[in-house]
Coordinates of C-alpha atoms in Angstrom, one line a residue:
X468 CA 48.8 17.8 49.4
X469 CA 49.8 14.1 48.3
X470 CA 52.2 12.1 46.4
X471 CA 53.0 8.4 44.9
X472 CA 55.9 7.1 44.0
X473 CA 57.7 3.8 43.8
X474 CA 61.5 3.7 44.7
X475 CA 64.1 1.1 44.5
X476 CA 67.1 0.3 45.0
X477 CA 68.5 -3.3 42.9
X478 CA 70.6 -5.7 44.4
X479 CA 74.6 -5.6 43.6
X480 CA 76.9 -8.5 44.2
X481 CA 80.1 -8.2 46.2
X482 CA 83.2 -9.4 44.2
X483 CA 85.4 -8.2 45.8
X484 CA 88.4 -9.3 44.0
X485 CA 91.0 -10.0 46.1
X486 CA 92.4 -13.6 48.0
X487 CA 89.6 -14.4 50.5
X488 CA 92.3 -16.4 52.9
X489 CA 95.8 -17.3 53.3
X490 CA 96.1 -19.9 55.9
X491 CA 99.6 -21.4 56.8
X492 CA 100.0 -24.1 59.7
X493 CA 102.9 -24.1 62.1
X494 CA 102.5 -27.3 63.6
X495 CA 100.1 -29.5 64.5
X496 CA 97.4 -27.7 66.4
X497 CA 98.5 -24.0 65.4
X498 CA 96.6 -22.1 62.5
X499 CA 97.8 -18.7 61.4
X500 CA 94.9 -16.9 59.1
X501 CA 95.6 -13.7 56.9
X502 CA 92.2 -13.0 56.2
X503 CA 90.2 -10.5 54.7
X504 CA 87.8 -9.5 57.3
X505 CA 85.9 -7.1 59.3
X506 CA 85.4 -8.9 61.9
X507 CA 89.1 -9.8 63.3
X508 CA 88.3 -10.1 67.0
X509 CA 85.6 -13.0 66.1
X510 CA 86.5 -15.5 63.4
X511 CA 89.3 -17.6 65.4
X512 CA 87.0 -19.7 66.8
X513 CA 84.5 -20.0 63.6
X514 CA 87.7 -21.7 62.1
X515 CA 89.2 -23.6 65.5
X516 CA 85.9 -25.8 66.0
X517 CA 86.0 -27.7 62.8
X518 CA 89.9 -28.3 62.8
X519 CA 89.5 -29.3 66.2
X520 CA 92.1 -27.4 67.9
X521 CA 92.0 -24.5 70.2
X522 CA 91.0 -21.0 69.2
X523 CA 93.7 -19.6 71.6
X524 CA 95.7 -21.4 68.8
X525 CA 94.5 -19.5 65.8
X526 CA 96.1 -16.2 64.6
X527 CA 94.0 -14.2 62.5
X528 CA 95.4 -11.6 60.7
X529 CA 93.7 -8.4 58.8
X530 CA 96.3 -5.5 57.6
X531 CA 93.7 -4.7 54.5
X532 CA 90.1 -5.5 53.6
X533 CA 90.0 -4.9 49.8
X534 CA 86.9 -5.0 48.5
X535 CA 83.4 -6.1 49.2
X536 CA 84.6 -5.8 53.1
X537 CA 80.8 -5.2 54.1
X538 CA 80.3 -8.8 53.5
X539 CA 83.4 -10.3 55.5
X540 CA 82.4 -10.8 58.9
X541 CA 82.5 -14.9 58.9
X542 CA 85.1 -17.8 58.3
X543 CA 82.8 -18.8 55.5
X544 CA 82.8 -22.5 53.9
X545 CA 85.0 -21.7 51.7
X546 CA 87.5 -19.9 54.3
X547 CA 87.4 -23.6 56.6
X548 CA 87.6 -25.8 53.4
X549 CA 91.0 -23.8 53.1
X550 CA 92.4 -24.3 56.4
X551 CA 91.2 -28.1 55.9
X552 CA 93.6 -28.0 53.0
X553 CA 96.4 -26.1 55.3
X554 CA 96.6 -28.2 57.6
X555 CA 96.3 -31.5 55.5
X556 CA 98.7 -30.5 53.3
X557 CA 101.5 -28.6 55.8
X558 CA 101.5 -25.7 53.3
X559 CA 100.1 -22.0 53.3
X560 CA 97.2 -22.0 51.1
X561 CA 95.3 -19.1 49.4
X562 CA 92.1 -19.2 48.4
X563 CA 90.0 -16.8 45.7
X564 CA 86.3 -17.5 44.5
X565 CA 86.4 -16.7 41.4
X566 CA 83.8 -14.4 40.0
X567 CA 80.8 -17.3 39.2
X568 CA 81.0 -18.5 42.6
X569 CA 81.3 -15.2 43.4
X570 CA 78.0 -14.5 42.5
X571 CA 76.1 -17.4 43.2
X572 CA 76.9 -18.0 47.2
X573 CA 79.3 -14.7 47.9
X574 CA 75.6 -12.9 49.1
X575 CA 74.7 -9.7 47.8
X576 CA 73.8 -6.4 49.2
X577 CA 69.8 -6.5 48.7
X578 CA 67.3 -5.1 47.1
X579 CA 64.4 -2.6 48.3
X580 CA 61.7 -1.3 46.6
X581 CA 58.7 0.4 47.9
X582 CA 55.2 2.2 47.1
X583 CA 54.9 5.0 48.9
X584 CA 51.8 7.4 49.0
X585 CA 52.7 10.6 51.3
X586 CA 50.7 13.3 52.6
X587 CA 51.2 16.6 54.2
X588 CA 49.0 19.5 55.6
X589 CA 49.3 23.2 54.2
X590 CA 52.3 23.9 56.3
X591 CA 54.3 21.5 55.0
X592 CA 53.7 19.1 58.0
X593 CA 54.1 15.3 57.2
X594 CA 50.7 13.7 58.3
X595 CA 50.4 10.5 56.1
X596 CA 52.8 7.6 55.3
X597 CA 51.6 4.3 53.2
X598 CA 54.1 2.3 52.2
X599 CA 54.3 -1.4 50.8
X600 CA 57.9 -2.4 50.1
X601 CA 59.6 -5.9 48.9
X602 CA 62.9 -6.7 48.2
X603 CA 64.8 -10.3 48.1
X604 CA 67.7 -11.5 50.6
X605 CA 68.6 -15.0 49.4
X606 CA 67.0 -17.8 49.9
X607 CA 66.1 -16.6 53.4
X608 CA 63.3 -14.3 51.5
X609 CA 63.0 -11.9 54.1
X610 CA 63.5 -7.9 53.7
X611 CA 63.1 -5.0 55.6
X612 CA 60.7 -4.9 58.4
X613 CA 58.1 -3.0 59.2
X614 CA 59.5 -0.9 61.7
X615 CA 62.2 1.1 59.8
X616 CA 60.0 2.9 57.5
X617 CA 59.4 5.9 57.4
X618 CA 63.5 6.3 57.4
X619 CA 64.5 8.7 61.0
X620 CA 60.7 10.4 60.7
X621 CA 59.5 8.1 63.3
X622 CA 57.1 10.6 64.5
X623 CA 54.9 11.0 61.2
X624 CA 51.3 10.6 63.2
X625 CA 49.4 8.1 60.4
X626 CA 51.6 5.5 59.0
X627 CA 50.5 2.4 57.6
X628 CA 53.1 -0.1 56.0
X629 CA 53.2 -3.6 54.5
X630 CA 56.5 -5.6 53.8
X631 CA 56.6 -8.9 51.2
X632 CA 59.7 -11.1 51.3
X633 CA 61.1 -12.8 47.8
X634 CA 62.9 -16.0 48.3
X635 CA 65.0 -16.6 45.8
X636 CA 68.2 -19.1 44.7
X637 CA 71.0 -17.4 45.3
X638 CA 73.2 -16.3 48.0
X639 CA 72.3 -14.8 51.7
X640 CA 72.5 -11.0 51.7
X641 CA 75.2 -9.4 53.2
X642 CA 76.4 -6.1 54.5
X643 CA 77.1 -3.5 51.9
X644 CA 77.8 -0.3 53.8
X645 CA 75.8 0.6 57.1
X646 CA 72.9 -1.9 56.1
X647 CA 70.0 -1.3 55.3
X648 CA 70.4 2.3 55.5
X649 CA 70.7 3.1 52.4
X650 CA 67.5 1.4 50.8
X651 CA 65.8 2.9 53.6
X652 CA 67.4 6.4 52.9
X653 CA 66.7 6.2 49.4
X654 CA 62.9 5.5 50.0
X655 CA 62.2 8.2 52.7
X656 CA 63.8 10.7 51.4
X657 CA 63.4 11.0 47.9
X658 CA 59.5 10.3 48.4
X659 CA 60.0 13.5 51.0
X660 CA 61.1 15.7 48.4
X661 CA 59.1 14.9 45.7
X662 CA 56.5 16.3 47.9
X663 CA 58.1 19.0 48.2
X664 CA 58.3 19.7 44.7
X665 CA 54.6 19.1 44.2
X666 CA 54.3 21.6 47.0
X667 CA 56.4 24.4 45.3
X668 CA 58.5 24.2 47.9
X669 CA 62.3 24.2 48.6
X670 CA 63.1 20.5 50.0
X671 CA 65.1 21.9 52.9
X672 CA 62.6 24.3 54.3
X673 CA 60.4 20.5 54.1
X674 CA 62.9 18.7 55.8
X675 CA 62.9 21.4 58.5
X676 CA 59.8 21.7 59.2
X677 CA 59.6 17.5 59.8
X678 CA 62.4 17.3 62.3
X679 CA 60.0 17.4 65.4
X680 CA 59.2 13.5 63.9
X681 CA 63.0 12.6 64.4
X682 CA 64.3 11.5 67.6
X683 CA 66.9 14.3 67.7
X684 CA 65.3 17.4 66.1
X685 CA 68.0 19.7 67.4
X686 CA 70.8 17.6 66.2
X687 CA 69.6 17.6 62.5
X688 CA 68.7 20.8 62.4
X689 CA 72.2 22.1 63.3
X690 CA 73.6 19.7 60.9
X691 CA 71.2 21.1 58.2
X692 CA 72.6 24.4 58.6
X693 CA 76.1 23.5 58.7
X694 CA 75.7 21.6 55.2
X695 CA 73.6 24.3 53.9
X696 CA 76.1 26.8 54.8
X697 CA 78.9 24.9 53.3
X698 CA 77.4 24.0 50.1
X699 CA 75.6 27.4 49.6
X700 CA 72.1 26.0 49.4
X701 CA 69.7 29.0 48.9
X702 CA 72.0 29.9 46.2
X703 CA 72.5 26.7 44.3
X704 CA 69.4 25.1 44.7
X705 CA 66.3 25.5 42.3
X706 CA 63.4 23.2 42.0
X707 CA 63.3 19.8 40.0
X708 CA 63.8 20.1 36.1
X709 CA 65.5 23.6 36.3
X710 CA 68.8 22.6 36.4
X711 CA 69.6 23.5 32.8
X712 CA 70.9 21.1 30.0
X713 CA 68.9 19.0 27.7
X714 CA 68.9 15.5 28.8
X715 CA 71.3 15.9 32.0
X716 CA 70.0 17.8 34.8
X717 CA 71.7 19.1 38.1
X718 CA 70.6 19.7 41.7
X719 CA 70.7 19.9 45.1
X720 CA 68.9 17.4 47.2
X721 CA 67.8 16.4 50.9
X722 CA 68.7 13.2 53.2
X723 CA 68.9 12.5 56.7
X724 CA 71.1 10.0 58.4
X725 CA 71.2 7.7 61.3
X726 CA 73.5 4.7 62.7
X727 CA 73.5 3.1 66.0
X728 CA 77.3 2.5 66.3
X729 CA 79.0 4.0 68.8
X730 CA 82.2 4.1 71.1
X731 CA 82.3 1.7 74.3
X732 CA 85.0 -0.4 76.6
X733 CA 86.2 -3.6 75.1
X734 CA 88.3 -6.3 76.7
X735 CA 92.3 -6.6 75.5
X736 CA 93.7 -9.9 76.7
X737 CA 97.4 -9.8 77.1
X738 CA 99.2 -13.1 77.0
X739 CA 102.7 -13.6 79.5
X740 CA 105.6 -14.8 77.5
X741 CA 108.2 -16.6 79.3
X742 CA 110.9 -14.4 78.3
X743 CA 108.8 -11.8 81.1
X744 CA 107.2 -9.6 78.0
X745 CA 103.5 -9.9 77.4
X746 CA 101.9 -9.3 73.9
X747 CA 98.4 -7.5 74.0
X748 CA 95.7 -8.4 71.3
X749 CA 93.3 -6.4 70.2
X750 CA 91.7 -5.4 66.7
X751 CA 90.5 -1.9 65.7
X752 CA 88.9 -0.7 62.3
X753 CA 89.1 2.4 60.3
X754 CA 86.7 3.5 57.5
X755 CA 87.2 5.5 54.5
X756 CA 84.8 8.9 54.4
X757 CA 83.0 7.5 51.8
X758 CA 79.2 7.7 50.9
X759 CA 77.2 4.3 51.2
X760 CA 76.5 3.2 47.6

């Protein structure tokens, strides 16, 4: 049994609406930077080599995010034009792109699509992936590569995949949430049960049955049954177009998930003050338990 389908996912832009930087200078060669940023520990020095000072001499600062916080993981043009200004000027200065800018060099989360032909045996056993997918990051034209499709079934034993990469006049792509996950998610999985529907099959039983093609069968299959206990699957789920209504149809649906974060020791430099007190530094991050758009 075989299907085809073509999936995509478009490319959104960040805006994230809130003040980029707020520099103010005390002194000649000191910089402190309220930034919104993900990546604390490692923009001092992105903003220390073009002022020419130290980057023991910048303070960054990042109590909130705001939006678009995927993308914010560099000092940016913009963000060094602004502590140019700072320090020229003696003043704190705030910066915001507004939303034009915004859109033209503020990068965008970017696009995937992807013809997909899958196959699977009587069983239910995945034996064929063929897959060409394209999308556009910028002027960079690249997109995602080869490798990460099929999405976590790593195992499927016939896979055959082609990637083309769009250049195009705008912005680099940036981080949107847990990248590219979600384009790759999106492809996989909804190709997955689409076959299963074809099959006559319920999408979970589908997924199950695959899990030997995932690195960690056992992990994924307790999580299955957690989420299926939890959000009463055999009784709420029904195969595609049954979900009652005219125009607006309901369901349940299947996905797997991976990311290779993970805990591990990190340096925290403490700096001696003459007074005999010392002042660690270090930066942490917290994320809301939200889905990846």
């Amino acid at each position: 049994m075989s299907t085809r389908a073509i999936r995509h996912r478009h490319h959104l832009a960040h805006v994230p609406g809130n003040a980029r930087v707020t520099l103010r200078v005390g002194g000649e060669d000191k910089l402190n930077v309220h930034l919104s940023t993900q990546n604390v520990s490692g923009t001092g020095g992105q903003f220390a080599g073009p002022l020419g000072i130290d980057a023991s001499n910048v303070s960054i600062t990042c109590n909130y995010i705001g939006g678009g916080f995927g993308s914010k993981f560099a000092a940016d043009e913009w963000g060094v034009a602004c502590a140019q200004l700072a320090k020229k000027a003696g003043k704190p200065v705030r910066l915001m792109l507004d939303r034009a800018t915004e859109l033209k060099i503020g990068g965008t989360r970017p696009s995937g699509f992807a013809e997909v032909t899958i196959a699977a045996d009587a069983e239910g056993n995945i034996t064929v992936w063929d897959s060409h997918h394209w999308g556009t990051s910028g002027i960079a034209g690249s997109t995602i590569s080869l490798g990460q499709l099929p999405y976590c079934f790593d195992g499927i034993p016939n896979r055959n995949r082609k990637a083309t990469g769009i250049s195009t006049n705008t912005g680099p792509n940036r981080a949107w949430r847990a990248p590219p996950h979600p384009q790759l998610c999106a492809v996989t999985d909804t190709v997955i049960d689409d076959l299963a529907a074809k099959m006559g099959a319920n999408s979970y039983d589908i997924f199950m049955k695959n899990l030997d093609k995932t690195p960690k069968p056992d992990v994924y299959a307790e999580e299955m049954k957690i989420g299926a206990k939890l959000i009463d699957w055999k009784a709420k789920w029904h195969a595609h177009g049954k979900g009652g209504g005219k125009s607006v149809k309901r369901g349940l649906g299947m996905a797997l998930h991976r990311w290779g974060g993970r805990a591990g020791p990190r340096p925290a430099p403490s700096r001696c003050i003459p007074t005999g007190r010392s002042k660690p530094s270090w930066a942490a991050r917290t994320w809301a338990p939200a889905p990846a758009p």
